[in-house]
Coordinates of C-alpha atoms in Angstrom, one line a residue:
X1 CA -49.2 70.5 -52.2
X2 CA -49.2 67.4 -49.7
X3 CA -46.2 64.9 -49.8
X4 CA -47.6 62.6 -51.9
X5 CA -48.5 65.0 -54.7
X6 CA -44.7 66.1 -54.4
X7 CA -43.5 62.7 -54.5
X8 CA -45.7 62.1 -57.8
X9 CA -44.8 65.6 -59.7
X10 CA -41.0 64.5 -58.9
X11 CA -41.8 61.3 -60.6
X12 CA -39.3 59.3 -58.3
X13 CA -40.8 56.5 -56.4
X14 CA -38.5 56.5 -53.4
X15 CA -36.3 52.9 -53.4
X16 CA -34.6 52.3 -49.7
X17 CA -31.6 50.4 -51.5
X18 CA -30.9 53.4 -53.5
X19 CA -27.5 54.5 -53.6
X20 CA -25.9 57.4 -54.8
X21 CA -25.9 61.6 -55.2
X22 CA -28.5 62.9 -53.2
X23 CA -29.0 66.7 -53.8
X24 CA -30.6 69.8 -51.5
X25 CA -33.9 69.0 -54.0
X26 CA -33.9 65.1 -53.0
X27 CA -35.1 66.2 -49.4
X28 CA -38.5 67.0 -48.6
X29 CA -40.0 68.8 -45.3
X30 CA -44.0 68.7 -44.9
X31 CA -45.3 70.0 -42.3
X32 CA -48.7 69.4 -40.6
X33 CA -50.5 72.7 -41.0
X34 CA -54.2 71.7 -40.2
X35 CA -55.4 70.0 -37.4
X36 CA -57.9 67.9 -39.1
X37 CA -57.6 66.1 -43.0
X38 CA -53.5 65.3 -42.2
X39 CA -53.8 62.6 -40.1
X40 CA -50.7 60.6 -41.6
X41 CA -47.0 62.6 -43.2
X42 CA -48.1 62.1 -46.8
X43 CA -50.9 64.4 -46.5
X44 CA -48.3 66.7 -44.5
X45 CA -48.5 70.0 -46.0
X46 CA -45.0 70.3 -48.6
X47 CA -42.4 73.0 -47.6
X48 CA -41.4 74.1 -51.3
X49 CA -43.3 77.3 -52.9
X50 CA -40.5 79.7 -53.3
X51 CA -38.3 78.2 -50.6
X52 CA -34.9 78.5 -51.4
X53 CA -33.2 76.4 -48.7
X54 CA -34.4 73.9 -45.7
X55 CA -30.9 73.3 -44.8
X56 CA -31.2 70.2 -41.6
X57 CA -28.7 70.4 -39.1
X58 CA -28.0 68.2 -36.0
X59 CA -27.1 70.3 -32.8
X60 CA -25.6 68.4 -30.2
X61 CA -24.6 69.2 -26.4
X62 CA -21.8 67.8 -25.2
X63 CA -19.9 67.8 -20.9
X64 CA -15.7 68.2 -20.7
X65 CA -14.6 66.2 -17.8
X66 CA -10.8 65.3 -16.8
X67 CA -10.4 62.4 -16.0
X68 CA -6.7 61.1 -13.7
X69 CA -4.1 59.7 -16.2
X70 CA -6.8 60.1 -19.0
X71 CA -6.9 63.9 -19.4
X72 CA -9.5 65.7 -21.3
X73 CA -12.9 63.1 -22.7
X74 CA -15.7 64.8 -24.2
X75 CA -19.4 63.2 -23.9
X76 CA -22.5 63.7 -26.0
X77 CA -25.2 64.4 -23.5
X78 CA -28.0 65.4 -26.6
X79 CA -28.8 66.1 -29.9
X80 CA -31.7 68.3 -31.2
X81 CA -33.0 68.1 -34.9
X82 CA -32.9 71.6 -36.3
X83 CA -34.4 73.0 -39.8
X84 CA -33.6 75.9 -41.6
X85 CA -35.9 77.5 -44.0
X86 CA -35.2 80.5 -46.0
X87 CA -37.3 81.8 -49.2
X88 CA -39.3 84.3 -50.8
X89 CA -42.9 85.2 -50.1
X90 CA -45.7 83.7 -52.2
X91 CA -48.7 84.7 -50.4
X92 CA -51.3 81.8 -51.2
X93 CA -48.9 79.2 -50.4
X94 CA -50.4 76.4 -47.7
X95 CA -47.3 76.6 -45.4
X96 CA -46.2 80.0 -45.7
X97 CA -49.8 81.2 -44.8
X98 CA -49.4 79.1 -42.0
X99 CA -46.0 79.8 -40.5
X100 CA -46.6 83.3 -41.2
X101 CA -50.0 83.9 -39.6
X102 CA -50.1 85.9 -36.6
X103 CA -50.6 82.1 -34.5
X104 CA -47.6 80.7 -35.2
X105 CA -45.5 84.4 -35.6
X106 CA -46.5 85.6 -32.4
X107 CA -47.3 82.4 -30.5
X108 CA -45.5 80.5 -27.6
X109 CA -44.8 77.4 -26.2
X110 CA -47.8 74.7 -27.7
X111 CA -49.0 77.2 -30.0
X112 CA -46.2 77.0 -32.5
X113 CA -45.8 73.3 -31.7
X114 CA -46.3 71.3 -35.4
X115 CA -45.8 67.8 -36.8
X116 CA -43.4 67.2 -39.5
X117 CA -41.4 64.5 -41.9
X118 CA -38.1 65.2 -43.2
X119 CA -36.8 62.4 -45.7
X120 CA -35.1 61.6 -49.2
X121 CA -37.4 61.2 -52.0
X122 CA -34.5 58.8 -53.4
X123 CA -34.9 56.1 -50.6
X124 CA -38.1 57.2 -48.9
X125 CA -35.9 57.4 -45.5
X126 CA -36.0 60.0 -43.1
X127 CA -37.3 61.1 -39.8
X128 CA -40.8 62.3 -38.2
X129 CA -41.6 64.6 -34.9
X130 CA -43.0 67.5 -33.4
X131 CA -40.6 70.8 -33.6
X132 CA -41.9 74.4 -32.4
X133 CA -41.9 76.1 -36.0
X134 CA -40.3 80.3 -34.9
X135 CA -40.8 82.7 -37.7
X136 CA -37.6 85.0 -37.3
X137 CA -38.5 87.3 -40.4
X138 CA -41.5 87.7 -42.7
X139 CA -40.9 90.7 -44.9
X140 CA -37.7 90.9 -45.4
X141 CA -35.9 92.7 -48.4
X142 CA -35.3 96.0 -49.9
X143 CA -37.1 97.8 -52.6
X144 CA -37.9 96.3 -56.3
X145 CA -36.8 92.9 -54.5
X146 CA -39.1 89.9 -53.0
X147 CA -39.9 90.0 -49.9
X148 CA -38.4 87.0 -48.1
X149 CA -39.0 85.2 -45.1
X150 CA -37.1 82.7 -42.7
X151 CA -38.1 80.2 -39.9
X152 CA -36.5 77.2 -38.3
X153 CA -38.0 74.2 -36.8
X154 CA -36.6 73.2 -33.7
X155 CA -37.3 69.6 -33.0
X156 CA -38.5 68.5 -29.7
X157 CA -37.6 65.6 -28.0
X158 CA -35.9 62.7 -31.2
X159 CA -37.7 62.6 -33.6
X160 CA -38.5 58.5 -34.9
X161 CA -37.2 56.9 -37.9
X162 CA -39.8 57.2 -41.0
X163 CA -39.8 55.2 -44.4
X164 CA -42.2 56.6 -46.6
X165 CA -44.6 54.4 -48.3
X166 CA -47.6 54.4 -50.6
X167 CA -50.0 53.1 -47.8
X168 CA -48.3 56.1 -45.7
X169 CA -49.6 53.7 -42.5
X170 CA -46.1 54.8 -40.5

């Protein structure tokens, strides 16, 4: 499923005045998983078939310095973009065929590199990058159960505002 077909099954068309409750289901990840056909994030391939969580989280570095007469002042010095995804497998699935290929689950450096979008389907706002996608289980689970998997993206560099939009010309 690309990010547009998400956006039209949800049947929300994504308002940037909107205000209100947004819930763990508003969000949506997609994730460029062919090199060729997803030129632009709505065609992004949707991070959703059996996913139970991609949970966003802001990591940020920070230097302690004391300064005379001030004491103790603490200064950002970065912030990296990292996303958590946890679910169970569903072989077939576009992006879990992807992540979990032997590419991206053994790969390094470039090789695991990938394009994403992470925004509200509520207002359409969000962000876009590149992020090295690490697999750090793919058959997880006991016996009788499903067998799960997890990954995180790990954004490189800031990622850029994004808005979607029909014309998806970001």
């Amino acid at each position: 499923m690309t990010v547009k077909e998400a956006l039209t099954a949800a049947k929300i068309t994504p308002n940037p005045a909107y205000t209100g409750i947004e819930t763990a289901d508003d969000m949506i990840l997609g994730v460029q998983t062919e090199a060729s056909g997803q030129e632009t994030p709505d065609k992004y391939t949707v991070v959703q078939q059996q996913v139970t969580e991609h949970s966003g989280a802001i990591n940020a570095s920070s230097s302690d310095t004391a300064y005379i007469r001030t004491g103790p002042v603490t200064t950002k010095t970065g912030a990296q973009r990292q996303i958590t995804i946890n679910g169970e497998r569903f072989a077939g699935d576009p992006f879990q065929d992807f992540a979990l290929s032997p590419k991206i689950k053994y790969g390094t450096g470039q090789d695991v590199v990938v394009k994403y979008v992470y925004f509200s389907l509520r207002t359409g706002k969000g962000e876009q990058g590149e992020a090295a996608l690490i697999v750090s289980a793919d058959a997880s689970g006991a016996a009788n159960n499903p067998a799960g998997f997890s990954a995180q993206l790990n954004a490189i560099g800031t990622p850029t505002e994004y808005t979607y939009s029909d014309s998806a010309e970001e």
